[in-house]
Short mmCIF file of C-alpha atoms and ligand atoms in Angstrom, two decimals:
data_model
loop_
_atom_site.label_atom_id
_atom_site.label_comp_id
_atom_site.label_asym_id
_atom_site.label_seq_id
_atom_site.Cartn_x
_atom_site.Cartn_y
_atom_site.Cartn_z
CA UNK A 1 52.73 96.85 32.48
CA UNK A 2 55.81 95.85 30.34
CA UNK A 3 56.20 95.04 26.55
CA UNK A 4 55.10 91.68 26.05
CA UNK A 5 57.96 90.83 23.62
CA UNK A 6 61.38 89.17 25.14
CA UNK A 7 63.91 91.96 25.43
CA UNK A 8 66.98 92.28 27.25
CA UNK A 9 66.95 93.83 30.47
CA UNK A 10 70.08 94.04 31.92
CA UNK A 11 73.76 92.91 30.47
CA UNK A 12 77.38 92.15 32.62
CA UNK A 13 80.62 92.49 30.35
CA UNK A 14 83.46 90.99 31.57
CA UNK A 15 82.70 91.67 35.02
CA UNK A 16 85.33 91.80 37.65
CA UNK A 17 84.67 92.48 41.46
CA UNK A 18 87.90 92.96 43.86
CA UNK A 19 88.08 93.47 47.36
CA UNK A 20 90.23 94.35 49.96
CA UNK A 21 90.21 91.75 52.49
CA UNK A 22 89.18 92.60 56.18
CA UNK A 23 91.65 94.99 58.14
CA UNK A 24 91.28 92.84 61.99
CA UNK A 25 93.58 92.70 64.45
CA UNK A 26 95.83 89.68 63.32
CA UNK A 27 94.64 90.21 59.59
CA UNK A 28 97.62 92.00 58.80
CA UNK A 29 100.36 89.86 59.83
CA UNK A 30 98.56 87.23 58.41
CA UNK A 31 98.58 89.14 55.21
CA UNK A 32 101.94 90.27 55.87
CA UNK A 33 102.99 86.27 56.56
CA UNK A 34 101.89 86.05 52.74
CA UNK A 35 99.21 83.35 54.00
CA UNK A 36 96.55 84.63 52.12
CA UNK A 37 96.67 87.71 49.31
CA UNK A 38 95.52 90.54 50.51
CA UNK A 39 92.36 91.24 47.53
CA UNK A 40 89.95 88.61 46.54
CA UNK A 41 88.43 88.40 43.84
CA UNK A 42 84.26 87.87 44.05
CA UNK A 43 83.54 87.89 40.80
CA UNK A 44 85.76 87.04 37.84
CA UNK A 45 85.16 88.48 34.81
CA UNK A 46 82.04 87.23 34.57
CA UNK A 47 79.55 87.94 31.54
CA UNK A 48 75.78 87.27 31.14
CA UNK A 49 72.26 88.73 29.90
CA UNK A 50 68.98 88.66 31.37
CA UNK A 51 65.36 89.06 29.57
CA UNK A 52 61.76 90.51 30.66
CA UNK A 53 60.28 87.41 31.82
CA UNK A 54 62.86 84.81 32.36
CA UNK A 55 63.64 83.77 35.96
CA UNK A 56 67.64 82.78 36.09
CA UNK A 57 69.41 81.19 38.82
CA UNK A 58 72.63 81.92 40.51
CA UNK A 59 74.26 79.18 41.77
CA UNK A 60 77.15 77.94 43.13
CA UNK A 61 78.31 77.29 46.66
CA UNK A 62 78.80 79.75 49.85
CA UNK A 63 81.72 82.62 49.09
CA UNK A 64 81.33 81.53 45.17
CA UNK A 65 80.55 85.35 44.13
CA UNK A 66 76.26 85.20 44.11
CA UNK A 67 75.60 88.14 46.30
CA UNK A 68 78.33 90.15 44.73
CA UNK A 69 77.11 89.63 41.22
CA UNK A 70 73.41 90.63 42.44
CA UNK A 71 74.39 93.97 43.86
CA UNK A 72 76.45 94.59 40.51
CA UNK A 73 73.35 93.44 38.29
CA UNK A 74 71.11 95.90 41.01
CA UNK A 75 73.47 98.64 40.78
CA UNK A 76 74.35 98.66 44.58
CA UNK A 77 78.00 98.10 43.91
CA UNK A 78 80.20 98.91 40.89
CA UNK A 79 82.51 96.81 39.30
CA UNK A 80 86.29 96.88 39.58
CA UNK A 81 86.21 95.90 35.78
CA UNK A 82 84.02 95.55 33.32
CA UNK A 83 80.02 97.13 32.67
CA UNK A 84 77.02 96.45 33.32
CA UNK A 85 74.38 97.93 30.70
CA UNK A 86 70.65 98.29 31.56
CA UNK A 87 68.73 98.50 28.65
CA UNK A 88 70.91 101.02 27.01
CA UNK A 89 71.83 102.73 29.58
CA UNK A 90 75.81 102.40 30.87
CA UNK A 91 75.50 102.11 34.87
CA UNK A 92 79.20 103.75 35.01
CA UNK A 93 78.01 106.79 33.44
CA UNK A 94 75.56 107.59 36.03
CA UNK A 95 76.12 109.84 38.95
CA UNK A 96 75.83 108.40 42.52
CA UNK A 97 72.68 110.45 42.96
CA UNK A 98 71.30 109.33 39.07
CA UNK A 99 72.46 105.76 39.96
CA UNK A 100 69.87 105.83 43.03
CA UNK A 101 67.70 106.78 41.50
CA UNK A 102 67.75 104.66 38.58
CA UNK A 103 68.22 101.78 40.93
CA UNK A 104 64.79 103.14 42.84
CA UNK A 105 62.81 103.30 39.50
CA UNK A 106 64.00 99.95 37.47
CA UNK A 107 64.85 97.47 40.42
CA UNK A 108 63.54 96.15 42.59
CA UNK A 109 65.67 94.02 45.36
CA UNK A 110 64.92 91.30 47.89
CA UNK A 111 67.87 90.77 50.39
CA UNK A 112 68.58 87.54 52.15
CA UNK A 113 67.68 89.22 55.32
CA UNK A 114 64.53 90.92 54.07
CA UNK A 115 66.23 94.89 56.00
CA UNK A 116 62.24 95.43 56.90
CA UNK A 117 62.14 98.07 59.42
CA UNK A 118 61.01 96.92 62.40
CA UNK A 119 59.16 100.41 63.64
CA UNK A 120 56.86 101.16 60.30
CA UNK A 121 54.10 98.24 59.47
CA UNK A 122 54.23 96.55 56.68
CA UNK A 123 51.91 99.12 54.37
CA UNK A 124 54.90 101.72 55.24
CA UNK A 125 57.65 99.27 54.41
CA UNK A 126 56.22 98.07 51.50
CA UNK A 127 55.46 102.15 50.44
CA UNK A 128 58.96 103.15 51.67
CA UNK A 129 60.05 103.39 47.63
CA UNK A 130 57.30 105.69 46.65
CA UNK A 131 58.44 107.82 49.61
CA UNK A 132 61.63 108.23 48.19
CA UNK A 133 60.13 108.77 44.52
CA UNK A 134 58.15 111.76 46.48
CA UNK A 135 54.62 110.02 45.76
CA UNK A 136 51.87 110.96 47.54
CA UNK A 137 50.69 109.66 51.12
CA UNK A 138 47.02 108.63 49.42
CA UNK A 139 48.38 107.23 46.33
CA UNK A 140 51.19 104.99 48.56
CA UNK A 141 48.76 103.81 51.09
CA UNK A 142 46.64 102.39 48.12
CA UNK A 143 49.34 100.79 46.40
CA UNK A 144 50.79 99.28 49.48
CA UNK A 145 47.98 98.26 50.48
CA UNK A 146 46.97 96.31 46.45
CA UNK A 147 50.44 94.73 46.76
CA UNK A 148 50.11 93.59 50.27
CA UNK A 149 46.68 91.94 49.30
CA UNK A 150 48.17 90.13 46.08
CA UNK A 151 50.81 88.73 47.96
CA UNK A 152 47.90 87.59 50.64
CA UNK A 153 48.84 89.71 53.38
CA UNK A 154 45.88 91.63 53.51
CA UNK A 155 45.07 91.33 57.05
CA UNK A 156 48.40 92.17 57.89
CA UNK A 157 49.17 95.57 56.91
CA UNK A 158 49.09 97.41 60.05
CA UNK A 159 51.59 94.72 61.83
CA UNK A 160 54.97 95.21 62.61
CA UNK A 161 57.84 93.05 61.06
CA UNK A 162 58.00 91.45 64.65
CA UNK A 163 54.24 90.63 64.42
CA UNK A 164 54.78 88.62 61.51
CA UNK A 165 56.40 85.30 60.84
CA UNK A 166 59.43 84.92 58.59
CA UNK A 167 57.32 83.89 55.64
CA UNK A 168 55.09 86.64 55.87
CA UNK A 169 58.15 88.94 56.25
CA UNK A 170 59.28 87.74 52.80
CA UNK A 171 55.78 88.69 51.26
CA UNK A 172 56.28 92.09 52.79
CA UNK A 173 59.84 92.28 51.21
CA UNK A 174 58.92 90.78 47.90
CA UNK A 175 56.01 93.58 47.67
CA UNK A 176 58.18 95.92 48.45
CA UNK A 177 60.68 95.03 45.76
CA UNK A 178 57.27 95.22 43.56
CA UNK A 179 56.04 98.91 44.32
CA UNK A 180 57.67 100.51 41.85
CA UNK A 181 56.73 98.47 38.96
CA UNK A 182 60.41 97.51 38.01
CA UNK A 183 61.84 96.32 35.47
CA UNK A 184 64.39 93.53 37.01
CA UNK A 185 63.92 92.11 40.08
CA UNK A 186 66.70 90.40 41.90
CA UNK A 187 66.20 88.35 45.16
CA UNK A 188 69.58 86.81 47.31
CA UNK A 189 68.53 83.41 48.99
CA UNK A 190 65.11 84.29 48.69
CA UNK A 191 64.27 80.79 50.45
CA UNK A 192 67.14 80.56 52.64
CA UNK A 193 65.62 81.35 56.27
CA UNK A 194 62.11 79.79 55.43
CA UNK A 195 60.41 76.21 56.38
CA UNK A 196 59.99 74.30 53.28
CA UNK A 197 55.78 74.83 52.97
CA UNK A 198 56.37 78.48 53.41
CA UNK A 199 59.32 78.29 51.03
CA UNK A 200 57.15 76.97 48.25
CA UNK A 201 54.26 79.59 48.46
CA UNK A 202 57.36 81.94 48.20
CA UNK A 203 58.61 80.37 45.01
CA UNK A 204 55.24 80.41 43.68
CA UNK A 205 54.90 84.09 44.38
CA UNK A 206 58.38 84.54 42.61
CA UNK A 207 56.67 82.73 39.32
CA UNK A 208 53.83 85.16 38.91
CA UNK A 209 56.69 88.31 39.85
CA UNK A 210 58.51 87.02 36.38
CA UNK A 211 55.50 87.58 34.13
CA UNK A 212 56.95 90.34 32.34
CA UNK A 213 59.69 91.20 34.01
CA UNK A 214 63.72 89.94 34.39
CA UNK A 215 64.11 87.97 37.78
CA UNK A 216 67.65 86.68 39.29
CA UNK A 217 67.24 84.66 41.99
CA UNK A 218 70.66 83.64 43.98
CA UNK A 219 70.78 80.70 45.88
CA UNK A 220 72.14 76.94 46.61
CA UNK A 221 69.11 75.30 47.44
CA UNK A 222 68.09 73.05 44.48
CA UNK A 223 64.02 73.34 44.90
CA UNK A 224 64.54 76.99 44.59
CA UNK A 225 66.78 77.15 41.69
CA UNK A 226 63.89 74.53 39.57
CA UNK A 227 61.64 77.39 39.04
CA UNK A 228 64.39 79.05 36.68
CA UNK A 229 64.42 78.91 33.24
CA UNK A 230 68.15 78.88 33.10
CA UNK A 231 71.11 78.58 35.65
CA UNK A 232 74.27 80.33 35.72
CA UNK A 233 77.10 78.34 37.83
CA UNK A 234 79.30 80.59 39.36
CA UNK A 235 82.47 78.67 41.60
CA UNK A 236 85.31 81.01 43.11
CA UNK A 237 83.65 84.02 41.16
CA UNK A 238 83.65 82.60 37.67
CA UNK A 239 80.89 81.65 35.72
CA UNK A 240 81.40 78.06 35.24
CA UNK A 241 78.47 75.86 33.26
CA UNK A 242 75.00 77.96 32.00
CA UNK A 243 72.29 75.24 31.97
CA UNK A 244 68.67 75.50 30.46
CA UNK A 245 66.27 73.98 32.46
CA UNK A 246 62.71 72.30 31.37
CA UNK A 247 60.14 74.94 31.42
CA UNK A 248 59.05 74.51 35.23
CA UNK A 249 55.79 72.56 35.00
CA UNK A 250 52.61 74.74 34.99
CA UNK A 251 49.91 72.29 35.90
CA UNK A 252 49.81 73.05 39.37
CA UNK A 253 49.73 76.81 38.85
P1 ADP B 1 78.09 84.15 47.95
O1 ADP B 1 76.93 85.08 47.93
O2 ADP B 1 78.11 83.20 46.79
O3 ADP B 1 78.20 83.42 49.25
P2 ADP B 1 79.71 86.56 48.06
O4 ADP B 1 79.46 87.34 46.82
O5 ADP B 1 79.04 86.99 49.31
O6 ADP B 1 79.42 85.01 47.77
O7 ADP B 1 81.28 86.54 48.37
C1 ADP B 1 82.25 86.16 47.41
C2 ADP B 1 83.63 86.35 48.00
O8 ADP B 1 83.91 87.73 48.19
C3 ADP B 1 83.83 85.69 49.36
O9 ADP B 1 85.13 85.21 49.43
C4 ADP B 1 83.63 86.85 50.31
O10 ADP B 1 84.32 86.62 51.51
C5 ADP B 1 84.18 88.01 49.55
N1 ADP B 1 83.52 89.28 49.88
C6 ADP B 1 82.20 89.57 49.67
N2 ADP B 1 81.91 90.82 50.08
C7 ADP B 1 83.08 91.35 50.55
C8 ADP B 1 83.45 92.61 51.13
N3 ADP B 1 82.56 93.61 51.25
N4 ADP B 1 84.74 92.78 51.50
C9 ADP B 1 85.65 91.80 51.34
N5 ADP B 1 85.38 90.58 50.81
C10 ADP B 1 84.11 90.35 50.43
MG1 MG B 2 75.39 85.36 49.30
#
């Protein structure tokens, strides 16, 4: 359980992602031929702050810097400028080994293509974490196991990713990103390969993940991005309105 008083999880300064573009057959000349630069810029000095239970939105449209700034927030990627503090901790000033590990205790992340593997079930998938925190075979059986039940997969921990349907997968990915307890959870196009029924039970799932915890969802679809408290615009890797939304409504919850 985590405090019960807003707090700031995580914090971007001025952050700046730049990449190399692709090296392909017929890049270079193109490069060369000065048609196109040869970095780009995915994020743009972009700054923001997220608290224990607030869900925020990324939005903006394809290429517009979402999944970069995720993987910064998450730790997966550094910046080319700029810091990213979580809680009071510098991410910079981390080894690659302390970094992992820090990632492993405090975040938990949902990718757009779930990355389930396809020859454990879903209680190993969901455990995989705790393996890697050196936890206890019992202890991550049990806990996989709770999780898969709260996200109402219950019957389905002994199936295979390729036994389930995409929805389900997403349960099995969201209660993986859950395992460990964390702190922030961040999710890219957590909607994006679902039906629209299925997609809603999803979102629903990601409003009882937020109780007391820091959630960033990326995405362009506009039912998903309603469920945030507050929206961060992002176009060509800038940050370009911040929006607070009505409080979601309740009722139906
Ligand atoms: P979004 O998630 O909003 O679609 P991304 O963060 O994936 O945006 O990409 C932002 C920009 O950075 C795009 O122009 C993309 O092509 C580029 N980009 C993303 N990742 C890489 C990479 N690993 N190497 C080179 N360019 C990249
Ligand atoms: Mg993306």
């Amino acid at each position: 359980m985590k405090t019960s008083s807003p707090s700031t999880i995580v914090t971007a300064n001025d952050v700046t992602k730049v990449y190399q573009r692709g090296s392909e057959p017929g890049r270079l000349a193109r490069v060369l031929g000065r048609s196109e630069p040869p970095t780009v810029s995915a994020v743009d000095s972009a700054s923001l702050d997220i608290s224990n239970e607030e869900i925020v939105g990324l939005a903006g449209p394809s290429g517009s810097g979402k999944s970069t700034l995720l993987h910064i927030l998450a730790g997966l990627e550094r910046p080319t400028e700029g810091s990213v503090l979580f809680q009071e901790t510098d991410l910079a000033t981390l080894s690659k080994r302390n970094r992992t590990r820090h990632r492993l205790k405090h975040i938990g992340i949902i990718f757009q293509q779930f990355h389930l593997l396809d020859s454990l079930s879903a209680r190993a998938n969901v455990a995989l974490p705790l393996v890697e925190l050196g936890i206890g075979k019992q202890q991550r059986r049990r806990q996989a196991t709770e999780l898969l039940e709260r996200v109402g997969l219950g019957d389905r921990i002994t199936h295979r990713p390729g036994e389930l349907s995409g929805g389900e997968q997403q349960r099995v990915a969201i209660a993986r990103a859950l395992i460990t307890d964390p702190d922030l959870v961040v999710a890219d196009e957590p909607t994006g390969e679902l039906d629209t029924d299925t997609g809603r039970t999803i979102l629903q799932a990601f409003k009882e993940v937020a109780e007391n915890r820091a959630v960033v969802l990326a995405s362009h679809d506009h039912e998903t991005l309603e469920i945030c408290d507050r929206l961060i615009q992002l176009r060509d890797g800038t940050v370009t309105n911040r929006l607070k939304q009505e409080s979601s409504s309740d009722e139906d919850s």
